[in-house]
Every structure is written in C-alpha cells, then in structure tokens.
Amino acid sequence: MPLVRRTRTCGELRESDVGESVVLNGWVNTSRDQNLFVFVDLRDRYGVTQVVFEPERGQELFDAARELRSEWVISVKGTVAHRLPGKENPKLATGTIEVKAEEMQVLNRCPTPPFAVTEFPGDELANEDLRLQYRYLDLRRPSLQRTLMLRHRMNKVIRDYLDSQGFLELETPLLGRSTPEGARDYLVPSRVWPGNWYALPQSPQLYKQLLMVAGYDKYFQIARCLRDEDQRADRQPEFTQLDLEMSYVEMEHVFSVVEGLIAEVFAKCIGAPVPLPLPRLQYEDAMLRFGSDKPDLRFGLEIVDVGDIAAQTEFKVFRGTLEAGGKVRGINVKGAADKFSRKGLDELEQVVKRSNAKGMAWTKVEADKLAGPIEKFLPPPVQQALRQRVGAEPGDLLLFVADKEDVVCQSLGTLRVHLAAQLKLLDPAKPEFKITWILDFPSFIWDEEEKRWAANHHPFTAPKDEDLARLESDPGSVRAKAYDLVINGYEVGGGSIRIHDPEVQSRVFAALGMTPEQARQRFGFLLDALKYGAPPHGGIALGLDRLAMMLAGTTNIRDVIAFPKNQRARDLMTGAPAPVDRKQLKELGL
Ligand code: ASP
C-alpha cells in the first residue's frame, strides 16, 4: 500500500483546526484500550496528539487499533474534534483537541523497546550504556530531540551572525600531517605511501593561519576535532569547535566579534540576555581568588590569602609551609558554622586531600573568639586580623589550606565548587550565566616529566610585546596574548593573537626545546609561509559541545551529541572501535 503521507504534524493542531480532515504520521507514544475507545498518543518530533478510535468507524479499524503497541509507526487519517469537556490536557500544546480516526495504516511494528521512549516527569532514565546501544530509540525521547533542535538553532545563529560580519566558512582537511598540539593524535595509515601516516586534526589551527597568509581575512568553520585523550565527563574523542580567525587584529577585535556572537546565541537560542562587554579577569587573579583558570562566578566563596597573618601564629603547619615558600589561603563560608559537624568537616577535608593537600584547618567564628582546634595557636590580635581579612561575622565557618601554591589553588578551587553544590547555592530552576574572559596567561608551563618548557596554549601563540625580551632568559615570566572564554566554570573557548614573524616563531620553538632542524622538520611549511607576507592575525575556537551544554542546561556532554562515544571512547551502537579484516591490514602494509 502506498504511504498515506502526513498533512500536519503531531504538534500543531489547535482548536482553530476543529473540523479539518488531517493525516498524521508518527510513533505510538502510549495506547490505552478502554473497551469503548482506544486512545493513542501519537508522537513525532513536533509534539504529541491524541487520536481516538471508536467502534462505530468499523470493527476492522477498531481491532487494528487494539493491536497497536509502543513505538509502532503508523499513519492515521481522521477529523480534528474538541475533546470532551473536562478531558483537556493543559500540559499538551494540542491538549484541547483530539483526532477521531477514520483510517489507519501500520507502517512498521516494533518489539517491546529495551527502555521507555515515552517520557513522564520524574521518571528515572534507563542505564546510559543501554541507551547508547539503542541510540536511535534514545534519540526519539522528546528531551533529547529538544536538545538537538537547540543545537541546530545554535549552529544556524552562528552561521548567520558570522556571515553578516563578512566571515567566510571554509573547510580544511581531515587528513593532515601530525603537528602535535598538546594531545595525542589519531593516526591514519597511508595505503599509497606505505609506512607514512596522516593525522586527524586536533584542530584546524595551522590551516586557518595559512588561510590568513593566503588573504582570507575573516574565516570560520564548524570543525570536527579529534584528540586521543583520556576521557572526562565533559570530553569526547571527537568534538566540534567553532573555529575562527581574523587578520589585522589585536585582542580587542577578536573579543568584540566573539562577544557579539555569544550575546546573539544566548538571545536567539534561549532568550537569555548577555550584558556586554563581558568582564575580564587576569589569570593570576583568577588563580588567587578562585583557585582555577576557569572559575565558576555564579557564587562567592572567594579564596583569600592570609599568609602574612598566618606567619604571626604559633601554628607549625602554617609557619612551616610559609618558610618552605608555600601559601596559606582560606575561604569564609558565610553563616555555615552550624551546618558542618565534625564529620561534615572531615568530609570537606577529604575533598582537599583528593587534590593532594595535606590537610584542612578550620575555625568557627563566634562573637568573642575563633573556636576550634587551631584556636590555641591564634593569639587575639591574629584572630582580629584574620576576621578583618576574610570579613568574618559570628556564625561563619573559615576553612584554610597551607601547601605549595598549585596545591592550594587546586584544592581550594575544588572545595569552593563542592561547597556551592553541598550548600545548594545554585538554583537549578533559575539558570544563570556568568561569562568572563581570562587573560594574561603564562606562555609556558614547566613540564616536570620532560624537564622542559611546554606551550601553555600552543606554540603559535604570540608572547606579549613587553615580555618578548625575556623569552630566552626567563621563559616562565613571559605572558601570552592568549585568552579563554569561561562560562559557569567551563572553558568554552580559547584563542590567541598568533606569531606572524618567522623570527619570533623560531625563538618560541627554541624556547620549547626544539632544535632548528626539528622545528624545520615539523613546522617548515609554517615557517616558510610566515616569510611570504603573513599579516598579523589572531582567533579563537569555541567548544560547541560545551556551549550547547550550557544552552541546554545539561552537564552531560553526550546529551548534546547525536551519536556520542561512551566514557571509554566506544560507540556502543556500532561497536567501534572494532577489528578489521586481515586483508584491509595487508593492503595498508600493517
Ligand atoms: N586551535 C586552538 C584550540 O583548538 C584554538 C585557537 O587558538 O584558536 O584550542
């Protein structure tokens, strides 16, 4: 039988359509056999419409309706009618009408699904691995469909906005040369050139810079990037970036394009206003006050340095740490003194210990003293100074960590986020977006394992002009013209002004421990291109999976990707990665 194709979708019929003859196509969301009637909720990606089957339309049709089961796919012809008074469903956009079925075609049957596709509020989701195995069923769930539709909208807004600003969307190769950018490459063997390998791009970084040399002064691409890294909750082996590059720009120009874009995306996708210009925070300040270069600014709990005060105490842990060059810093948890018992405080200590801190000191602020085990080490003037420094009032809880600086940052940064969750400082019903730039990153970080300096962003990032002279003598003090975009504690983007002078690029390669020969062998094509009239240029890449997570209000990156890998980089639906035929390997000379 030829398909009876829909005239309307399952989400659009309203009272004004009553009396109209329609055809709907969709999946059986639920069916209820009530002897005198069979009610079917028919679902497609636009919504759900109630369809009623009545015996008076013919026994054959009625019997067929009784057979219907969840997730069968059908075509129904019928007439739109008012629902009986009192039977309206205000939760459904189509809740005042129903379709009285006159004909029905079963387009396909479905065995009992391994988990419920129908979503009811408060239902717990089935095991994620099972859902990933049957992803095509999981993707039928209305909440996932809403998220992917939102992602489509986001891409469309991005394309329209950048097009309106004169950007060109250009594609760059997937099969390229391995040009290490910090992560491990996915490699592809060449059949034609046995023993040689392509690398899948970690990002289009060098191609976009070459496009600037080639004169395409405003470029963007919604680009797939691949990095063979250990998985984390907000990472996938392949992910999508909005990659962007501009010529003849300084940081301010990149900021202004990206800020306009972000405001447009939030406004058009979820109606959330983003006040511009976005605030900026220096890297050092972020590390000091929030213990992180991607701080969540939706709550306070700022970190305060109390080293100078701690130096005046008798407390050995504080003094010993300071004498060894470490830091003593703390957080004032406002009004939380009676929210944490001894056990609760022990649990907080476990949180900092997981970040390698040796321990956590605490005191509870009372009207006339700082109570707790370290009280005896704190003479009254020290107590007074501490109170003032952290703005303490009776009822507050003060938490301290004394350790090496990076451990203090990491542990108190983690503790802040932990406390915000435990004290429910964020209301999930009222989503809030705190967006900020982080600036003035160090250009290089010391790689303890390899005993050499490594690029903090990537080796093509321009050092600040005023720091360039110290490139050889004191690389650790050189700051980069680099910036990250942080939203609610997630690094959503990162970029920089690039080096466009081949001399400077060679000096940076040398600072990273590459000999001129090694630099030439790996990046000769870039050094050559920079010689042929490279304009000053800079750009950024925004992680679109993470941006979509923000817009959709999820913390699970797999929710915003149609066919994601699981936490162990496996596609549970297709079984990738999987063995291949011996013949295929032989052809590749493997
Ligand atoms: N290519 C960089 C990255 O993927 C971003 C950039 O500097 O534009 O992180």
PDB file of N, CA and C in Angstrom, residues 239-288:
ATOM      1  N   PHE A 239      35.104  16.061  18.818  1.00  0.00           N
ATOM      2  CA  PHE A 239      34.221  17.112  19.290  1.00  0.00           C
ATOM      3  C   PHE A 239      34.179  18.210  18.239  1.00  0.00           C
ATOM      4  N   THR A 240      33.301  19.161  18.454  1.00  0.00           N
ATOM      5  CA  THR A 240      33.082  20.184  17.433  1.00  0.00           C
ATOM      6  C   THR A 240      33.464  21.558  17.970  1.00  0.00           C
ATOM      7  N   GLN A 241      34.231  22.266  17.154  1.00  0.00           N
ATOM      8  CA  GLN A 241      34.626  23.626  17.524  1.00  0.00           C
ATOM      9  C   GLN A 241      34.072  24.606  16.509  1.00  0.00           C
ATOM     10  N   LEU A 242      33.727  25.791  17.005  1.00  0.00           N
ATOM     11  CA  LEU A 242      33.596  26.905  16.084  1.00  0.00           C
ATOM     12  C   LEU A 242      34.990  27.505  16.005  1.00  0.00           C
ATOM     13  N   ASP A 243      35.623  27.314  14.860  1.00  0.00           N
ATOM     14  CA  ASP A 243      36.991  27.768  14.691  1.00  0.00           C
ATOM     15  C   ASP A 243      36.950  29.075  13.915  1.00  0.00           C
ATOM     16  N   LEU A 244      37.731  30.036  14.359  1.00  0.00           N
ATOM     17  CA  LEU A 244      37.582  31.384  13.790  1.00  0.00           C
ATOM     18  C   LEU A 244      38.947  32.051  13.745  1.00  0.00           C
ATOM     19  N   GLU A 245      39.203  32.805  12.699  1.00  0.00           N
ATOM     20  CA  GLU A 245      40.489  33.512  12.601  1.00  0.00           C
ATOM     21  C   GLU A 245      40.282  34.812  11.832  1.00  0.00           C
ATOM     22  N   MET A 246      41.020  35.838  12.226  1.00  0.00           N
ATOM     23  CA  MET A 246      40.895  37.147  11.590  1.00  0.00           C
ATOM     24  C   MET A 246      42.280  37.754  11.383  1.00  0.00           C
ATOM     25  N   SER A 247      42.419  38.534  10.306  1.00  0.00           N
ATOM     26  CA  SER A 247      43.692  39.211  10.046  1.00  0.00           C
ATOM     27  C   SER A 247      43.620  40.665  10.483  1.00  0.00           C
ATOM     28  N   TYR A 248      44.794  41.246  10.698  1.00  0.00           N
ATOM     29  CA  TYR A 248      44.926  42.657  11.098  1.00  0.00           C
ATOM     30  C   TYR A 248      44.163  42.949  12.383  1.00  0.00           C
ATOM     31  N   VAL A 249      44.300  42.075  13.367  1.00  0.00           N
ATOM     32  CA  VAL A 249      43.547  42.289  14.617  1.00  0.00           C
ATOM     33  C   VAL A 249      44.452  42.232  15.839  1.00  0.00           C
ATOM     34  N   GLU A 250      44.005  42.907  16.889  1.00  0.00           N
ATOM     35  CA  GLU A 250      44.534  42.748  18.241  1.00  0.00           C
ATOM     36  C   GLU A 250      43.452  42.035  19.046  1.00  0.00           C
ATOM     37  N   MET A 251      43.754  41.756  20.302  1.00  0.00           N
ATOM     38  CA  MET A 251      42.799  41.008  21.126  1.00  0.00           C
ATOM     39  C   MET A 251      41.411  41.655  21.138  1.00  0.00           C
ATOM     40  N   GLU A 252      41.387  42.988  21.254  1.00  0.00           N
ATOM     41  CA  GLU A 252      40.103  43.691  21.369  1.00  0.00           C
ATOM     42  C   GLU A 252      39.158  43.371  20.213  1.00  0.00           C
ATOM     43  N   HIS A 253      39.738  43.235  19.006  1.00  0.00           N
ATOM     44  CA  HIS A 253      38.878  42.988  17.841  1.00  0.00           C
ATOM     45  C   HIS A 253      38.268  41.597  17.900  1.00  0.00           C
ATOM     46  N   VAL A 254      39.072  40.635  18.362  1.00  0.00           N
ATOM     47  CA  VAL A 254      38.538  39.275  18.485  1.00  0.00           C
ATOM     48  C   VAL A 254      37.437  39.273  19.560  1.00  0.00           C
ATOM     49  N   PHE A 255      37.710  39.957  20.687  1.00  0.00           N
ATOM     50  CA  PHE A 255      36.711  39.994  21.761  1.00  0.00           C
ATOM     51  C   PHE A 255      35.389  40.546  21.245  1.00  0.00           C
ATOM     52  N   SER A 256      35.485  41.618  20.462  1.00  0.00           N
ATOM     53  CA  SER A 256      34.231  42.266  20.093  1.00  0.00           C
ATOM     54  C   SER A 256      33.399  41.370  19.169  1.00  0.00           C
ATOM     55  N   VAL A 257      34.045  40.640  18.259  1.00  0.00           N
ATOM     56  CA  VAL A 257      33.286  39.713  17.408  1.00  0.00           C
ATOM     57  C   VAL A 257      32.679  38.586  18.251  1.00  0.00           C
ATOM     58  N   VAL A 258      33.491  38.021  19.139  1.00  0.00           N
ATOM     59  CA  VAL A 258      33.009  36.863  19.909  1.00  0.00           C
ATOM     60  C   VAL A 258      31.921  37.288  20.900  1.00  0.00           C
ATOM     61  N   GLU A 259      32.070  38.458  21.486  1.00  0.00           N
ATOM     62  CA  GLU A 259      31.043  38.914  22.439  1.00  0.00           C
ATOM     63  C   GLU A 259      29.711  39.116  21.726  1.00  0.00           C
ATOM     64  N   GLY A 260      29.769  39.728  20.545  1.00  0.00           N
ATOM     65  CA  GLY A 260      28.536  39.920  19.777  1.00  0.00           C
ATOM     66  C   GLY A 260      27.890  38.580  19.446  1.00  0.00           C
ATOM     67  N   LEU A 261      28.741  37.631  19.095  1.00  0.00           N
ATOM     68  CA  LEU A 261      28.257  36.299  18.720  1.00  0.00           C
ATOM     69  C   LEU A 261      27.610  35.594  19.914  1.00  0.00           C
ATOM     70  N   ILE A 262      28.287  35.645  21.053  1.00  0.00           N
ATOM     71  CA  ILE A 262      27.772  34.957  22.241  1.00  0.00           C
ATOM     72  C   ILE A 262      26.429  35.570  22.660  1.00  0.00           C
ATOM     73  N   ALA A 263      26.352  36.897  22.624  1.00  0.00           N
ATOM     74  CA  ALA A 263      25.100  37.561  23.019  1.00  0.00           C
ATOM     75  C   ALA A 263      23.969  37.133  22.080  1.00  0.00           C
ATOM     76  N   GLU A 264      24.298  37.053  20.796  1.00  0.00           N
ATOM     77  CA  GLU A 264      23.290  36.665  19.792  1.00  0.00           C
ATOM     78  C   GLU A 264      22.833  35.212  20.025  1.00  0.00           C
ATOM     79  N   VAL A 265      23.784  34.341  20.305  1.00  0.00           N
ATOM     80  CA  VAL A 265      23.454  32.923  20.505  1.00  0.00           C
ATOM     81  C   VAL A 265      22.553  32.762  21.741  1.00  0.00           C
ATOM     82  N   PHE A 266      22.919  33.396  22.839  1.00  0.00           N
ATOM     83  CA  PHE A 266      22.107  33.235  24.055  1.00  0.00           C
ATOM     84  C   PHE A 266      20.722  33.860  23.870  1.00  0.00           C
ATOM     85  N   ALA A 267      20.674  35.014  23.187  1.00  0.00           N
ATOM     86  CA  ALA A 267      19.374  35.662  22.998  1.00  0.00           C
ATOM     87  C   ALA A 267      18.487  34.837  22.080  1.00  0.00           C
ATOM     88  N   LYS A 268      19.045  34.398  20.948  1.00  0.00           N
ATOM     89  CA  LYS A 268      18.185  33.753  19.942  1.00  0.00           C
ATOM     90  C   LYS A 268      17.895  32.298  20.276  1.00  0.00           C
ATOM     91  N   CYS A 269      18.774  31.642  21.031  1.00  0.00           N
ATOM     92  CA  CYS A 269      18.538  30.219  21.328  1.00  0.00           C
ATOM     93  C   CYS A 269      17.710  30.030  22.580  1.00  0.00           C
ATOM     94  N   ILE A 270      17.969  30.818  23.624  1.00  0.00           N
ATOM     95  CA  ILE A 270      17.213  30.591  24.858  1.00  0.00           C
ATOM     96  C   ILE A 270      16.660  31.873  25.467  1.00  0.00           C
ATOM     97  N   GLY A 271      16.726  32.978  24.729  1.00  0.00           N
ATOM     98  CA  GLY A 271      16.139  34.227  25.237  1.00  0.00           C
ATOM     99  C   GLY A 271      16.833  34.783  26.461  1.00  0.00           C
ATOM    100  N   ALA A 272      18.104  34.439  26.649  1.00  0.00           N
ATOM    101  CA  ALA A 272      18.818  34.945  27.826  1.00  0.00           C
ATOM    102  C   ALA A 272      19.677  36.140  27.439  1.00  0.00           C
ATOM    103  N   PRO A 273      19.486  37.283  28.101  1.00  0.00           N
ATOM    104  CA  PRO A 273      20.305  38.445  27.757  1.00  0.00           C
ATOM    105  C   PRO A 273      21.721  38.296  28.300  1.00  0.00           C
ATOM    106  N   VAL A 274      22.714  38.693  27.523  1.00  0.00           N
ATOM    107  CA  VAL A 274      24.106  38.680  27.987  1.00  0.00           C
ATOM    108  C   VAL A 274      24.598  40.129  27.980  1.00  0.00           C
ATOM    109  N   PRO A 275      24.786  40.731  29.156  1.00  0.00           N
ATOM    110  CA  PRO A 275      25.255  42.112  29.176  1.00  0.00           C
ATOM    111  C   PRO A 275      26.686  42.205  28.651  1.00  0.00           C
ATOM    112  N   LEU A 276      26.901  43.185  27.759  1.00  0.00           N
ATOM    113  CA  LEU A 276      28.229  43.380  27.164  1.00  0.00           C
ATOM    114  C   LEU A 276      28.769  44.741  27.592  1.00  0.00           C
ATOM    115  N   PRO A 277      30.072  44.976  27.602  1.00  0.00           N
ATOM    116  CA  PRO A 277      31.110  43.991  27.314  1.00  0.00           C
ATOM    117  C   PRO A 277      31.241  42.961  28.434  1.00  0.00           C
ATOM    118  N   LEU A 278      31.795  41.810  28.083  1.00  0.00           N
ATOM    119  CA  LEU A 278      31.999  40.768  29.086  1.00  0.00           C
ATOM    120  C   LEU A 278      33.118  41.179  30.039  1.00  0.00           C
ATOM    121  N   PRO A 279      32.998  40.797  31.302  1.00  0.00           N
ATOM    122  CA  PRO A 279      34.075  41.112  32.247  1.00  0.00           C
ATOM    123  C   PRO A 279      35.353  40.353  31.895  1.00  0.00           C
ATOM    124  N   ARG A 280      36.481  40.861  32.375  1.00  0.00           N
ATOM    125  CA  ARG A 280      37.774  40.226  32.125  1.00  0.00           C
ATOM    126  C   ARG A 280      38.470  39.996  33.454  1.00  0.00           C
ATOM    127  N   LEU A 281      39.165  38.903  33.542  1.00  0.00           N
ATOM    128  CA  LEU A 281      39.845  38.545  34.768  1.00  0.00           C
ATOM    129  C   LEU A 281      41.240  38.100  34.386  1.00  0.00           C
ATOM    130  N   GLN A 282      42.216  38.612  35.124  1.00  0.00           N
ATOM    131  CA  GLN A 282      43.570  38.160  34.809  1.00  0.00           C
ATOM    132  C   GLN A 282      43.794  36.763  35.366  1.00  0.00           C
ATOM    133  N   TYR A 283      44.578  36.003  34.651  1.00  0.00           N
ATOM    134  CA  TYR A 283      44.877  34.632  35.053  1.00  0.00           C
ATOM    135  C   TYR A 283      45.312  34.559  36.510  1.00  0.00           C
ATOM    136  N   GLU A 284      46.256  35.433  36.887  1.00  0.00           N
ATOM    137  CA  GLU A 284      46.784  35.380  38.261  1.00  0.00           C
ATOM    138  C   GLU A 284      45.696  35.640  39.290  1.00  0.00           C
ATOM    139  N   ASP A 285      44.851  36.596  38.966  1.00  0.00           N
ATOM    140  CA  ASP A 285      43.763  36.960  39.852  1.00  0.00           C
ATOM    141  C   ASP A 285      42.767  35.808  39.984  1.00  0.00           C
ATOM    142  N   ALA A 286      42.485  35.155  38.842  1.00  0.00           N
ATOM    143  CA  ALA A 286      41.552  34.026  38.853  1.00  0.00           C
ATOM    144  C   ALA A 286      42.094  32.897  39.723  1.00  0.00           C
ATOM    145  N   MET A 287      43.396  32.635  39.584  1.00  0.00           N
ATOM    146  CA  MET A 287      44.004  31.551  40.365  1.00  0.00           C
ATOM    147  C   MET A 287      43.979  31.892  41.852  1.00  0.00           C
ATOM    148  N   LEU A 288      44.274  33.141  42.174  1.00  0.00           N
ATOM    149  CA  LEU A 288      44.308  33.556  43.576  1.00  0.00           C
ATOM    150  C   LEU A 288      42.907  33.512  44.189  1.00  0.00           C
TER     151      LEU A 288
END
